[in-house]
Amino acid sequence: MPLLYETQGDTAQVQIDGELTIYTAADLAAQLLPCLGNTPQMELDLSQVTEMDGAGLQLLLIALREAPKAGTQLTLTARSKTVSETLELCNLLA
């Protein structure tokens, strides 16, 4: 599953389209994590995520942890109902 990645100025706009599960997390991590540090800001759009499990949640948490280390401010700009429900279930909604 490819990430949709576009750079506008100093901001990378990244969209995950489809599943964020154990079946896709390793591939998504291999695409997303190396992009951290390429731009000062990254907006991660999760509005098109159709399914999310613990592995997908773990990937998001790793990206949020590693982004500042790489010099990137990572922001979740949109969440599908599935993502919101998962974050709420884990008491991670801010």
PDB file of C-alpha atoms in Angstrom:
ATOM      1  CA  MET A   1       0.000   0.000   0.000  1.00  0.00           C
ATOM      2  CA  PRO A   2       1.701   3.206  -1.088  1.00  0.00           C
ATOM      3  CA  LEU A   3       1.455   6.414   0.850  1.00  0.00           C
ATOM      4  CA  LEU A   4       0.181   9.451  -0.963  1.00  0.00           C
ATOM      5  CA  TYR A   5       3.012  11.935  -0.382  1.00  0.00           C
ATOM      6  CA  GLU A   6       3.137  15.532  -1.554  1.00  0.00           C
ATOM      7  CA  THR A   7       5.390  18.393  -0.485  1.00  0.00           C
ATOM      8  CA  GLN A   8       4.183  21.989  -0.396  1.00  0.00           C
ATOM      9  CA  GLY A   9       6.867  24.385   0.777  1.00  0.00           C
ATOM     10  CA  ASP A  10       8.237  23.146   4.078  1.00  0.00           C
ATOM     11  CA  THR A  11       5.293  20.795   4.732  1.00  0.00           C
ATOM     12  CA  ALA A  12       4.866  17.193   3.625  1.00  0.00           C
ATOM     13  CA  GLN A  13       1.261  16.150   3.226  1.00  0.00           C
ATOM     14  CA  VAL A  14       0.887  12.404   3.628  1.00  0.00           C
ATOM     15  CA  GLN A  15      -2.291  10.370   3.303  1.00  0.00           C
ATOM     16  CA  ILE A  16      -2.845   6.744   4.235  1.00  0.00           C
ATOM     17  CA  ASP A  17      -5.587   5.227   2.109  1.00  0.00           C
ATOM     18  CA  GLY A  18      -6.996   1.857   3.174  1.00  0.00           C
ATOM     19  CA  GLU A  19      -6.041  -0.452   6.017  1.00  0.00           C
ATOM     20  CA  LEU A  20      -3.688   0.429   8.844  1.00  0.00           C
ATOM     21  CA  THR A  21      -3.337  -3.088  10.216  1.00  0.00           C
ATOM     22  CA  ILE A  22      -0.824  -5.806  10.925  1.00  0.00           C
ATOM     23  CA  TYR A  23      -0.988  -6.683   7.228  1.00  0.00           C
ATOM     24  CA  THR A  24       0.077  -3.213   6.066  1.00  0.00           C
ATOM     25  CA  ALA A  25       1.992  -1.697   9.012  1.00  0.00           C
ATOM     26  CA  ALA A  26       5.460  -2.963   8.056  1.00  0.00           C
ATOM     27  CA  ASP A  27       5.140  -1.690   4.485  1.00  0.00           C
ATOM     28  CA  LEU A  28       3.741   1.657   5.647  1.00  0.00           C
ATOM     29  CA  ALA A  29       6.506   1.999   8.249  1.00  0.00           C
ATOM     30  CA  ALA A  30       9.127   1.387   5.570  1.00  0.00           C
ATOM     31  CA  GLN A  31       7.618   4.220   3.524  1.00  0.00           C
ATOM     32  CA  LEU A  32       6.680   6.687   6.288  1.00  0.00           C
ATOM     33  CA  LEU A  33       9.509   6.594   8.812  1.00  0.00           C
ATOM     34  CA  PRO A  34      12.336   7.422   6.370  1.00  0.00           C
ATOM     35  CA  CYS A  35      10.378  10.541   5.316  1.00  0.00           C
ATOM     36  CA  LEU A  36      10.602  11.976   8.814  1.00  0.00           C
ATOM     37  CA  GLY A  37      13.178  14.725   8.765  1.00  0.00           C
ATOM     38  CA  ASN A  38      12.749  15.535   5.067  1.00  0.00           C
ATOM     39  CA  THR A  39      10.608  18.570   5.902  1.00  0.00           C
ATOM     40  CA  PRO A  40      10.147  20.645   9.069  1.00  0.00           C
ATOM     41  CA  GLN A  41       6.444  19.783   9.132  1.00  0.00           C
ATOM     42  CA  MET A  42       4.383  16.765   8.151  1.00  0.00           C
ATOM     43  CA  GLU A  43       0.603  16.525   8.066  1.00  0.00           C
ATOM     44  CA  LEU A  44      -0.677  12.962   8.258  1.00  0.00           C
ATOM     45  CA  ASP A  45      -4.205  12.594   6.886  1.00  0.00           C
ATOM     46  CA  LEU A  46      -5.943   9.503   8.262  1.00  0.00           C
ATOM     47  CA  SER A  47      -9.385  10.307   6.844  1.00  0.00           C
ATOM     48  CA  GLN A  48      -9.261   7.410   4.358  1.00  0.00           C
ATOM     49  CA  VAL A  49      -8.184   4.693   6.823  1.00  0.00           C
ATOM     50  CA  THR A  50     -10.802   1.946   6.599  1.00  0.00           C
ATOM     51  CA  GLU A  51      -9.491  -0.439   9.260  1.00  0.00           C
ATOM     52  CA  MET A  52      -7.042  -0.060  12.146  1.00  0.00           C
ATOM     53  CA  ASP A  53      -5.673  -2.493  14.697  1.00  0.00           C
ATOM     54  CA  GLY A  54      -2.960  -2.535  17.354  1.00  0.00           C
ATOM     55  CA  ALA A  55      -0.157  -2.709  14.804  1.00  0.00           C
ATOM     56  CA  GLY A  56      -1.521   0.362  13.040  1.00  0.00           C
ATOM     57  CA  LEU A  57      -1.815   2.203  16.328  1.00  0.00           C
ATOM     58  CA  GLN A  58       1.748   1.223  17.189  1.00  0.00           C
ATOM     59  CA  LEU A  59       2.984   2.639  13.877  1.00  0.00           C
ATOM     60  CA  LEU A  60       1.249   5.962  14.565  1.00  0.00           C
ATOM     61  CA  LEU A  61       2.740   6.148  18.051  1.00  0.00           C
ATOM     62  CA  ILE A  62       6.231   5.348  16.733  1.00  0.00           C
ATOM     63  CA  ALA A  63       5.912   8.031  14.061  1.00  0.00           C
ATOM     64  CA  LEU A  64       4.729  10.579  16.642  1.00  0.00           C
ATOM     65  CA  ARG A  65       7.674   9.654  18.899  1.00  0.00           C
ATOM     66  CA  GLU A  66      10.324   9.655  16.178  1.00  0.00           C
ATOM     67  CA  ALA A  67       9.241  12.767  14.269  1.00  0.00           C
ATOM     68  CA  PRO A  68      10.646  15.295  16.774  1.00  0.00           C
ATOM     69  CA  LYS A  69      13.919  13.365  16.923  1.00  0.00           C
ATOM     70  CA  ALA A  70      14.163  13.743  13.141  1.00  0.00           C
ATOM     71  CA  GLY A  71      13.315  17.454  13.276  1.00  0.00           C
ATOM     72  CA  THR A  72       9.772  17.139  11.948  1.00  0.00           C
ATOM     73  CA  GLN A  73       6.606  18.376  13.601  1.00  0.00           C
ATOM     74  CA  LEU A  74       4.042  15.656  12.858  1.00  0.00           C
ATOM     75  CA  THR A  75       0.354  16.564  12.967  1.00  0.00           C
ATOM     76  CA  LEU A  76      -2.640  14.285  12.464  1.00  0.00           C
ATOM     77  CA  THR A  77      -4.881  16.454  10.291  1.00  0.00           C
ATOM     78  CA  ALA A  78      -7.903  14.217   9.780  1.00  0.00           C
ATOM     79  CA  ARG A  79      -9.193  10.974  11.212  1.00  0.00           C
ATOM     80  CA  SER A  80     -11.674   8.495   9.850  1.00  0.00           C
ATOM     81  CA  LYS A  81     -14.353   7.131  12.154  1.00  0.00           C
ATOM     82  CA  THR A  82     -12.286   3.962  12.469  1.00  0.00           C
ATOM     83  CA  VAL A  83      -9.190   5.856  13.617  1.00  0.00           C
ATOM     84  CA  SER A  84     -11.189   7.990  16.062  1.00  0.00           C
ATOM     85  CA  GLU A  85     -12.828   4.910  17.561  1.00  0.00           C
ATOM     86  CA  THR A  86      -9.455   3.183  18.002  1.00  0.00           C
ATOM     87  CA  LEU A  87      -7.885   6.238  19.621  1.00  0.00           C
ATOM     88  CA  GLU A  88     -10.920   6.653  21.888  1.00  0.00           C
ATOM     89  CA  LEU A  89     -10.832   2.987  22.884  1.00  0.00           C
ATOM     90  CA  CYS A  90      -7.188   3.429  23.949  1.00  0.00           C
ATOM     91  CA  ASN A  91      -7.939   6.752  25.665  1.00  0.00           C
ATOM     92  CA  LEU A  92      -5.587   8.612  23.293  1.00  0.00           C
ATOM     93  CA  LEU A  93      -7.887  11.325  21.955  1.00  0.00           C
ATOM     94  CA  ALA A  94      -6.596  14.806  22.647  1.00  0.00           C
TER      95      ALA A  94
END
